[in-house]
CSV table of C-alpha atoms in Angstrom, one decimal:
chain,number,residue,atom,x,y,z
A,1,GLU,CA,216.9,62.4,210.7
A,2,VAL,CA,219.5,60.4,208.8
A,3,GLN,CA,219.4,61.8,205.3
A,4,LEU,CA,221.2,61.9,201.9
A,5,VAL,CA,220.5,64.7,199.4
A,6,GLU,CA,221.7,64.5,195.9
A,7,SER,CA,222.2,67.5,193.6
A,8,GLY,CA,223.9,68.3,190.3
A,9,GLY,CA,221.7,66.6,187.8
A,10,GLY,CA,220.5,68.2,184.6
A,11,LEU,CA,220.4,68.2,180.8
A,12,VAL,CA,223.7,67.5,179.1
A,13,LYS,CA,224.7,66.8,175.5
A,14,PRO,CA,226.2,63.5,174.4
A,15,GLY,CA,229.9,63.6,175.1
A,16,GLY,CA,229.5,66.1,177.8
A,17,SER,CA,230.3,66.0,181.5
A,18,LEU,CA,228.5,66.4,184.8
A,19,THR,CA,229.4,66.1,188.5
A,20,LEU,CA,226.8,64.9,191.0
A,21,SER,CA,227.0,65.6,194.7
A,22,CYS,CA,225.4,63.8,197.7
A,23,THR,CA,225.4,65.5,201.1
A,24,ALA,CA,224.9,63.4,204.2
A,25,SER,CA,223.4,64.5,207.5
A,26,GLU,CA,222.7,63.0,211.0
A,27,PHE,CA,225.2,60.1,210.8
A,28,SER,CA,228.9,59.5,210.9
A,29,PHE,CA,229.5,59.8,207.1
A,30,SER,CA,233.2,59.1,207.4
A,31,ARG,CA,232.6,55.6,208.8
A,32,TYR,CA,230.4,54.3,206.0
A,33,SER,CA,231.1,53.0,202.5
A,34,MET,CA,228.9,54.8,200.0
A,35,ASN,CA,227.5,53.9,196.6
A,36,TRP,CA,225.9,55.4,193.5
A,37,VAL,CA,223.0,53.5,191.9
A,38,ARG,CA,221.0,54.6,188.9
A,39,HIS,CA,217.5,53.9,187.6
A,40,SER,CA,217.1,54.4,183.8
A,41,PRO,CA,213.6,55.1,182.4
A,42,GLY,CA,211.8,51.9,181.7
A,43,LYS,CA,214.7,49.8,183.1
A,44,GLY,CA,215.8,48.5,186.4
A,45,LEU,CA,218.2,49.5,189.0
A,46,GLU,CA,221.9,49.5,188.1
A,47,TRP,CA,224.8,49.6,190.5
A,48,VAL,CA,227.3,52.3,189.4
A,49,SER,CA,230.1,52.5,191.9
A,50,SER,CA,231.2,52.1,195.5
A,51,ILE,CA,233.8,53.8,197.7
A,52,SER,CA,235.0,52.7,201.1
A,53,SER,CA,235.0,55.0,204.1
A,54,THR,CA,238.6,56.2,203.6
A,55,SER,CA,238.5,56.0,199.8
A,56,THR,CA,241.0,53.1,199.9
A,57,TYR,CA,238.7,50.8,197.9
A,58,ILE,CA,236.8,52.0,194.8
A,59,TYR,CA,234.9,49.9,192.4
A,60,TYR,CA,232.9,50.6,189.2
A,61,ALA,CA,230.5,48.7,187.0
A,62,ASP,CA,232.2,47.8,183.7
A,63,SER,CA,230.1,50.2,181.6
A,64,MET,CA,231.1,53.2,183.7
A,65,LYS,CA,234.8,52.3,184.2
A,66,GLY,CA,237.0,55.0,182.7
A,67,ARG,CA,234.2,57.5,182.3
A,68,PHE,CA,232.9,57.9,185.8
A,69,THR,CA,234.9,58.8,189.0
A,70,ILE,CA,233.6,58.4,192.5
A,71,SER,CA,235.1,60.4,195.3
A,72,ARG,CA,234.3,61.7,198.8
A,73,ASP,CA,235.2,64.5,201.1
A,74,ASN,CA,234.6,63.3,204.7
A,75,ALA,CA,235.1,66.7,206.2
A,76,LYS,CA,232.3,68.0,204.0
A,77,LYS,CA,230.2,64.8,204.4
A,78,THR,CA,229.8,64.8,200.7
A,79,LEU,CA,230.0,62.0,198.0
A,80,TYR,CA,230.7,62.9,194.4
A,81,LEU,CA,230.3,61.3,191.0
A,82,GLN,CA,232.2,62.9,188.1
A,83,MET,CA,230.7,61.7,184.8
A,84,THR,CA,232.4,62.3,181.5
A,85,SER,CA,231.9,61.1,177.9
A,86,LEU,CA,228.2,60.9,178.7
A,87,ARG,CA,226.0,58.8,176.4
A,88,VAL,CA,222.2,58.8,175.8
A,89,ASP,CA,221.9,55.6,177.7
A,90,ASP,CA,223.4,57.2,180.8
A,91,THR,CA,220.1,59.0,181.2
A,92,ALA,CA,218.7,58.0,184.6
A,93,VAL,CA,217.8,59.0,188.1
A,94,TYR,CA,221.1,58.7,190.1
A,95,TYR,CA,220.8,57.8,193.7
A,96,CYS,CA,223.5,57.8,196.4
A,97,ALA,CA,223.1,55.2,199.0
A,98,ARG,CA,224.8,54.3,202.3
A,99,ASP,CA,226.0,50.8,203.2
A,100,LEU,CA,224.0,49.2,205.9
A,101,SER,CA,226.8,48.9,208.5
A,102,SER,CA,230.0,50.8,209.3
A,103,ASP,CA,231.4,47.7,211.0
A,104,VAL,CA,230.4,44.7,209.0
A,105,ASP,CA,230.3,44.3,205.2
A,106,TYR,CA,226.8,43.2,204.2
A,107,TYR,CA,227.0,44.8,200.8
A,108,ALA,CA,223.5,46.2,201.2
A,109,THR,CA,222.3,49.8,201.3
A,110,ASP,CA,219.8,51.0,203.8
A,111,VAL,CA,219.7,54.8,203.4
A,112,TRP,CA,219.0,56.3,200.0
A,113,GLY,CA,218.7,59.9,198.7
A,114,GLN,CA,215.7,61.1,196.7
A,115,GLY,CA,217.7,60.9,193.5
A,116,THR,CA,218.9,63.5,190.9
A,117,THR,CA,217.9,63.2,187.3
A,118,VAL,CA,220.5,63.2,184.5
A,119,THR,CA,219.3,63.6,181.0
A,120,VAL,CA,221.7,63.1,178.1
A,121,SER,CA,220.2,64.4,174.9
A,122,SER,CA,221.2,66.5,171.9
B,1,GLN,CA,228.8,41.6,185.0
B,2,SER,CA,225.5,40.3,183.6
B,3,ALA,CA,222.4,41.3,185.5
B,4,LEU,CA,220.8,38.7,187.8
B,5,THR,CA,217.7,37.0,186.3
B,6,GLN,CA,214.3,37.8,187.8
B,7,PRO,CA,210.8,37.1,186.4
B,8,ALA,CA,209.4,40.3,184.9
B,9,SER,CA,206.2,40.0,186.8
B,10,VAL,CA,204.5,38.0,189.6
B,11,SER,CA,200.9,38.4,190.8
B,12,GLY,CA,198.9,37.1,193.6
B,13,SER,CA,195.6,37.5,195.5
B,14,PRO,CA,195.5,39.4,198.8
B,15,GLY,CA,196.4,37.1,201.7
B,16,ARG,CA,198.2,34.6,199.5
B,17,SER,CA,202.0,34.1,199.2
B,18,ILE,CA,204.2,34.7,196.3
B,19,THR,CA,207.8,33.9,195.6
B,20,ILE,CA,210.2,35.9,193.4
B,21,SER,CA,213.4,34.1,192.1
B,22,CYS,CA,216.7,35.7,191.4
B,23,THR,CA,219.2,33.6,189.5
B,24,GLY,CA,222.9,34.4,189.3
B,25,THR,CA,226.1,32.5,188.8
B,26,SER,CA,228.8,30.8,190.9
B,27,SER,CA,230.6,34.1,190.9
B,28,ASP,CA,227.9,36.0,192.7
B,29,VAL,CA,224.7,34.5,194.2
B,30,GLY,CA,226.2,31.0,194.4
B,31,ARG,CA,229.5,32.2,196.0
B,32,TYR,CA,228.4,34.7,198.6
B,33,ASN,CA,225.5,35.1,201.1
B,34,TYR,CA,225.5,38.8,200.3
B,35,VAL,CA,222.1,38.8,198.6
B,36,SER,CA,219.8,41.6,199.4
B,37,TRP,CA,216.3,42.6,198.2
B,38,TYR,CA,214.8,46.0,197.6
B,39,GLN,CA,211.2,47.2,197.2
B,40,GLN,CA,210.6,50.3,195.0
B,41,HIS,CA,207.3,52.0,194.6
B,42,PRO,CA,206.9,54.3,191.6
B,43,GLY,CA,208.7,57.6,191.9
B,44,LYS,CA,210.3,56.5,195.2
B,45,ALA,CA,213.7,55.5,196.3
B,46,PRO,CA,214.3,51.8,196.8
B,47,LYS,CA,213.8,50.4,200.3
B,48,LEU,CA,216.0,47.6,201.7
B,49,ILE,CA,213.8,44.7,202.9
B,50,ILE,CA,216.2,41.7,203.1
B,51,TYR,CA,220.0,41.6,203.5
B,52,GLU,CA,222.5,38.7,203.8
B,53,VAL,CA,220.0,36.3,202.1
B,54,ASN,CA,217.4,36.2,204.9
B,55,ASN,CA,217.9,39.0,207.4
B,56,ARG,CA,215.2,41.8,207.8
B,57,PRO,CA,216.3,45.3,208.7
B,58,SER,CA,214.5,46.8,211.7
B,59,GLY,CA,211.0,47.8,210.9
B,60,VAL,CA,210.5,45.5,207.9
B,61,SER,CA,207.5,43.3,208.1
B,62,TYR,CA,207.9,39.6,209.0
B,63,ARG,CA,205.9,38.9,205.9
B,64,PHE,CA,209.0,39.3,203.8
B,65,SER,CA,211.5,36.4,203.9
B,66,GLY,CA,214.5,35.3,201.9
B,67,SER,CA,216.3,32.1,201.0
B,68,LYS,CA,219.0,30.8,198.7
B,69,SER,CA,219.8,27.5,197.1
B,70,GLY,CA,222.8,27.2,194.8
B,71,ASN,CA,222.9,30.1,192.3
B,72,THR,CA,219.3,31.1,193.0
B,73,ALA,CA,217.9,33.3,195.7
B,74,SER,CA,214.3,33.8,196.5
B,75,LEU,CA,212.1,36.4,198.1
B,76,THR,CA,208.7,35.3,199.6
B,77,ILE,CA,206.0,37.7,200.5
B,78,SER,CA,203.3,36.1,202.6
B,79,GLY,CA,199.9,37.4,203.5
B,80,LEU,CA,200.0,39.6,200.4
B,81,GLN,CA,198.6,43.1,200.9
B,82,ALA,CA,197.7,45.9,198.5
B,83,GLU,CA,200.7,48.0,199.7
B,84,ASP,CA,203.0,45.2,198.6
B,85,GLU,CA,202.3,46.1,194.9
B,86,ALA,CA,205.7,47.5,193.8
B,87,ASP,CA,208.9,46.6,191.9
B,88,TYR,CA,211.3,44.2,193.7
B,89,TYR,CA,215.0,43.9,192.9
B,90,CYS,CA,217.6,41.5,194.1
B,91,THR,CA,221.3,42.3,194.3
B,92,SER,CA,224.4,40.3,195.0
B,93,TYR,CA,228.1,41.0,195.8
B,94,THR,CA,230.4,39.5,193.1
B,95,SER,CA,233.8,37.8,193.0
B,96,ILE,CA,235.3,41.0,191.4
B,97,SER,CA,234.1,43.1,194.4
B,98,THR,CA,231.3,44.7,192.4
B,99,ARG,CA,227.6,44.5,193.0
B,100,VAL,CA,225.0,43.4,190.5
B,101,PHE,CA,221.2,43.9,190.4
B,102,GLY,CA,218.5,41.8,189.0
B,103,GLY,CA,216.3,43.1,186.3
B,104,GLY,CA,213.4,43.7,188.7
B,105,THR,CA,210.0,42.0,189.2
B,106,LYS,CA,206.7,43.9,189.1
B,107,VAL,CA,204.4,42.5,191.8
B,108,THR,CA,200.7,42.9,191.2
B,109,VAL,CA,198.1,42.3,193.9
B,110,LEU,CA,195.0,41.0,192.1
Protein backbone atom coordinates (compact mmCIF):
# COMPACT_ATOMS: atom_id res chain seq x y z
CA GLU A 1 0.00 0.00 0.00
CA VAL A 2 1.30 3.46 -0.92
CA GLN A 3 1.95 5.15 2.40
CA LEU A 4 3.51 8.15 4.10
CA VAL A 5 4.26 8.10 7.82
CA GLU A 6 5.24 11.26 9.69
CA SER A 7 7.11 11.39 12.97
CA GLY A 8 8.97 13.84 15.15
CA GLY A 9 6.14 15.96 16.47
CA GLY A 10 5.91 16.97 20.10
CA LEU A 11 5.80 19.76 22.63
CA VAL A 12 8.39 22.53 22.25
CA LYS A 13 8.83 25.93 23.87
CA PRO A 14 8.57 29.15 21.87
CA GLY A 15 11.88 29.83 20.16
CA GLY A 16 12.73 26.15 20.12
CA SER A 17 13.45 23.77 17.25
CA LEU A 18 12.06 20.50 15.98
CA THR A 19 12.67 18.25 12.99
CA LEU A 20 9.86 16.29 11.39
CA SER A 21 10.37 13.20 9.24
CA CYS A 22 8.14 11.52 6.69
CA THR A 23 8.95 8.03 5.48
CA ALA A 24 7.51 6.76 2.22
CA SER A 25 6.71 3.23 1.18
CA GLU A 26 5.43 1.32 -1.82
CA PHE A 27 6.14 3.98 -4.46
CA SER A 28 9.14 5.48 -6.23
CA PHE A 29 9.76 8.27 -3.73
CA SER A 30 12.71 9.68 -5.68
CA ARG A 31 10.49 10.52 -8.67
CA TYR A 32 7.93 12.68 -6.89
CA SER A 33 7.86 16.24 -5.62
CA MET A 34 6.84 16.32 -1.96
CA ASN A 35 5.15 18.83 0.30
CA TRP A 36 4.45 19.78 3.89
CA VAL A 37 0.99 21.12 4.77
CA ARG A 38 -0.23 22.03 8.23
CA HIS A 39 -3.60 22.29 9.89
CA SER A 40 -3.79 24.59 12.88
CA PRO A 41 -6.46 24.12 15.57
CA GLY A 42 -9.64 25.87 14.57
CA LYS A 43 -8.08 27.04 11.33
CA GLY A 44 -7.76 25.72 7.82
CA LEU A 45 -5.08 24.00 5.86
CA GLU A 46 -1.90 25.93 5.14
CA TRP A 47 0.72 25.00 2.57
CA VAL A 48 4.16 25.08 4.18
CA SER A 49 6.76 24.01 1.62
CA SER A 50 7.49 21.97 -1.50
CA ILE A 51 10.61 20.21 -2.76
CA SER A 52 11.18 18.75 -6.21
CA SER A 53 12.27 15.17 -6.77
CA THR A 54 15.98 15.98 -6.92
CA SER A 55 15.82 18.87 -4.41
CA THR A 56 16.58 21.33 -7.21
CA TYR A 57 13.48 23.42 -6.57
CA ILE A 58 12.41 24.37 -3.06
CA TYR A 59 9.67 26.78 -2.10
CA TYR A 60 8.26 28.07 1.18
CA ALA A 61 5.25 30.01 2.35
CA ASP A 62 6.25 33.51 3.40
CA SER A 63 5.60 32.96 7.10
CA MET A 64 7.97 29.96 7.19
CA LYS A 65 10.76 31.36 5.04
CA GLY A 66 13.99 31.64 6.97
CA ARG A 67 12.69 29.53 9.86
CA PHE A 68 11.80 26.20 8.20
CA THR A 69 13.99 24.04 5.96
CA ILE A 70 12.64 21.25 3.80
CA SER A 71 14.95 18.48 2.61
CA ARG A 72 14.86 14.89 1.45
CA ASP A 73 17.00 11.78 1.35
CA ASN A 74 15.90 9.72 -1.63
CA ALA A 75 18.03 6.76 -0.62
CA LYS A 76 16.19 6.62 2.69
CA LYS A 77 12.82 7.52 1.09
CA THR A 78 12.45 10.20 3.72
CA LEU A 79 11.28 13.81 3.67
CA TYR A 80 12.28 16.24 6.43
CA LEU A 81 11.15 19.57 7.82
CA GLN A 82 13.55 21.37 10.13
CA MET A 83 11.70 24.00 12.14
CA THR A 84 13.48 26.70 14.13
CA SER A 85 12.41 29.85 15.98
CA LEU A 86 9.08 28.18 16.61
CA ARG A 87 6.14 30.37 17.58
CA VAL A 88 2.88 29.59 19.35
CA ASP A 89 1.04 30.00 16.06
CA ASP A 90 3.13 27.21 14.51
CA THR A 91 1.08 24.80 16.63
CA ALA A 92 -0.57 22.44 14.16
CA VAL A 93 -0.86 18.97 12.74
CA TYR A 94 1.83 18.72 10.08
CA TYR A 95 1.14 16.50 7.08
CA CYS A 96 3.52 15.37 4.39
CA ALA A 97 1.91 14.89 1.00
CA ARG A 98 2.98 13.53 -2.37
CA ASP A 99 2.35 15.33 -5.63
CA LEU A 100 -0.18 13.63 -7.86
CA SER A 101 2.13 12.80 -10.74
CA SER A 102 5.83 12.16 -11.16
CA ASP A 103 5.66 13.16 -14.84
CA VAL A 104 3.28 16.12 -15.05
CA ASP A 105 2.97 19.14 -12.77
CA TYR A 106 -0.58 19.30 -11.53
CA TYR A 107 0.36 20.99 -8.23
CA ALA A 108 -2.09 18.73 -6.42
CA THR A 109 -1.36 16.13 -3.75
CA ASP A 110 -2.96 12.72 -3.71
CA VAL A 111 -1.18 10.77 -0.97
CA TRP A 112 -1.11 12.15 2.57
CA GLY A 113 0.32 10.89 5.81
CA GLN A 114 -1.68 10.67 9.01
CA GLY A 115 -0.02 13.82 10.37
CA THR A 116 2.20 14.57 13.34
CA THR A 117 1.23 17.10 16.00
CA VAL A 118 3.50 19.99 16.91
CA THR A 119 2.58 22.01 19.99
CA VAL A 120 4.47 25.21 20.74
CA SER A 121 3.80 26.35 24.27
CA SER A 122 5.66 27.59 27.31
CA GLN B 1 0.29 35.08 -0.28
CA SER B 2 -3.21 35.81 0.90
CA ALA B 3 -5.47 32.81 1.36
CA LEU B 4 -8.09 32.15 -1.28
CA THR B 5 -11.59 33.20 -0.22
CA GLN B 6 -14.21 30.55 0.45
CA PRO B 7 -17.56 30.82 2.22
CA ALA B 8 -17.31 29.62 5.80
CA SER B 9 -20.27 27.30 5.45
CA VAL B 10 -22.69 25.89 2.91
CA SER B 11 -25.62 23.61 3.58
CA GLY B 12 -28.06 21.59 1.54
CA SER B 13 -30.65 18.87 1.75
CA PRO B 14 -29.93 15.29 0.73
CA GLY B 15 -30.21 14.80 -3.01
CA ARG B 16 -29.78 18.49 -3.81
CA SER B 17 -26.76 20.25 -5.26
CA ILE B 18 -24.50 22.79 -3.63
CA THR B 19 -21.70 24.93 -4.99
CA ILE B 20 -18.67 26.22 -3.10
CA SER B 21 -16.81 29.21 -4.50
CA CYS B 22 -13.09 29.90 -4.23
CA THR B 23 -11.93 33.38 -5.15
CA GLY B 24 -8.32 34.27 -5.75
CA THR B 25 -6.47 36.78 -7.86
CA SER B 26 -4.93 37.13 -11.30
CA SER B 27 -1.71 35.77 -9.77
CA ASP B 28 -3.16 32.41 -8.81
CA VAL B 29 -6.65 31.14 -9.69
CA GLY B 30 -7.03 33.54 -12.58
CA ARG B 31 -3.62 32.75 -14.05
CA TYR B 32 -3.39 28.98 -13.87
CA ASN B 33 -5.66 25.97 -14.23
CA TYR B 34 -3.88 24.39 -11.27
CA VAL B 35 -6.85 24.56 -8.96
CA SER B 36 -7.55 21.53 -6.82
CA TRP B 37 -10.09 20.68 -4.14
CA TYR B 38 -9.80 18.57 -1.00
CA GLN B 39 -12.33 16.99 1.31
CA GLN B 40 -11.43 16.62 4.97
CA HIS B 41 -13.44 14.79 7.57
CA PRO B 42 -12.71 15.58 11.26
CA GLY B 43 -9.51 14.00 12.47
CA LYS B 44 -8.64 12.67 9.02
CA ALA B 45 -6.11 13.63 6.40
CA PRO B 46 -7.38 15.62 3.42
CA LYS B 47 -8.50 13.71 0.32
CA LEU B 48 -7.97 15.03 -3.21
CA ILE B 49 -11.28 15.19 -5.07
CA ILE B 50 -10.58 17.55 -7.97
CA TYR B 51 -7.35 18.61 -9.69
CA GLU B 52 -6.59 20.91 -12.62
CA VAL B 53 -9.94 22.69 -12.15
CA ASN B 54 -12.23 19.86 -13.25
CA ASN B 55 -10.45 16.50 -13.22
CA ARG B 56 -11.42 13.75 -10.79
CA PRO B 57 -8.81 11.30 -9.50
CA SER B 58 -9.62 7.65 -9.93
CA GLY B 59 -12.20 6.51 -7.41
CA VAL B 60 -13.75 9.90 -6.70
CA SER B 61 -17.48 10.08 -7.20
CA TYR B 62 -18.86 11.71 -10.37
CA ARG B 63 -21.04 13.80 -8.03
CA PHE B 64 -18.06 16.08 -7.51
CA SER B 65 -17.30 18.52 -10.31
CA GLY B 66 -15.22 21.66 -10.70
CA SER B 67 -15.16 24.75 -12.84
CA LYS B 68 -13.47 28.12 -13.11
CA SER B 69 -14.32 31.57 -14.41
CA GLY B 70 -11.82 34.37 -14.13
CA ASN B 71 -10.41 34.54 -10.62
CA THR B 72 -13.09 32.28 -9.13
CA ALA B 73 -13.16 28.50 -9.07
CA SER B 74 -16.13 26.45 -7.95
CA LEU B 75 -16.82 22.98 -6.62
CA THR B 76 -20.27 21.49 -7.12
CA ILE B 77 -21.52 18.51 -5.19
CA SER B 78 -24.61 17.01 -6.77
CA GLY B 79 -26.94 14.48 -5.21
CA LEU B 80 -25.79 15.52 -1.75
CA GLN B 81 -25.31 12.61 0.66
CA ALA B 82 -24.77 12.44 4.40
CA GLU B 83 -21.19 11.28 3.86
CA ASP B 84 -20.44 14.53 2.02
CA GLU B 85 -20.62 16.43 5.30
CA ALA B 86 -17.03 17.60 5.74
CA ASP B 87 -14.71 20.53 5.29
CA TYR B 88 -13.69 21.43 1.74
CA TYR B 89 -10.60 23.35 0.73
CA CYS B 90 -9.52 24.78 -2.60
CA THR B 91 -5.90 25.40 -3.48
CA SER B 92 -4.08 27.02 -6.36
CA TYR B 93 -0.59 27.29 -7.72
CA THR B 94 0.71 30.87 -7.73
CA SER B 95 2.88 33.07 -9.91
CA ILE B 96 5.73 32.85 -7.38
CA SER B 97 5.73 29.04 -7.54
CA THR B 98 4.05 28.62 -4.17
CA ARG B 99 0.67 27.11 -3.38
CA VAL B 100 -2.14 28.75 -1.47
CA PHE B 101 -5.18 27.23 0.22
CA GLY B 102 -8.60 28.68 0.75
CA GLY B 103 -9.90 29.18 4.26
CA GLY B 104 -12.13 26.14 4.01
CA THR B 105 -15.89 25.60 3.78
CA LYS B 106 -17.89 23.49 6.17
CA VAL B 107 -20.58 21.57 4.31
CA THR B 108 -23.62 20.57 6.32
CA VAL B 109 -26.18 18.09 5.04
CA LEU B 110 -29.52 19.10 6.49
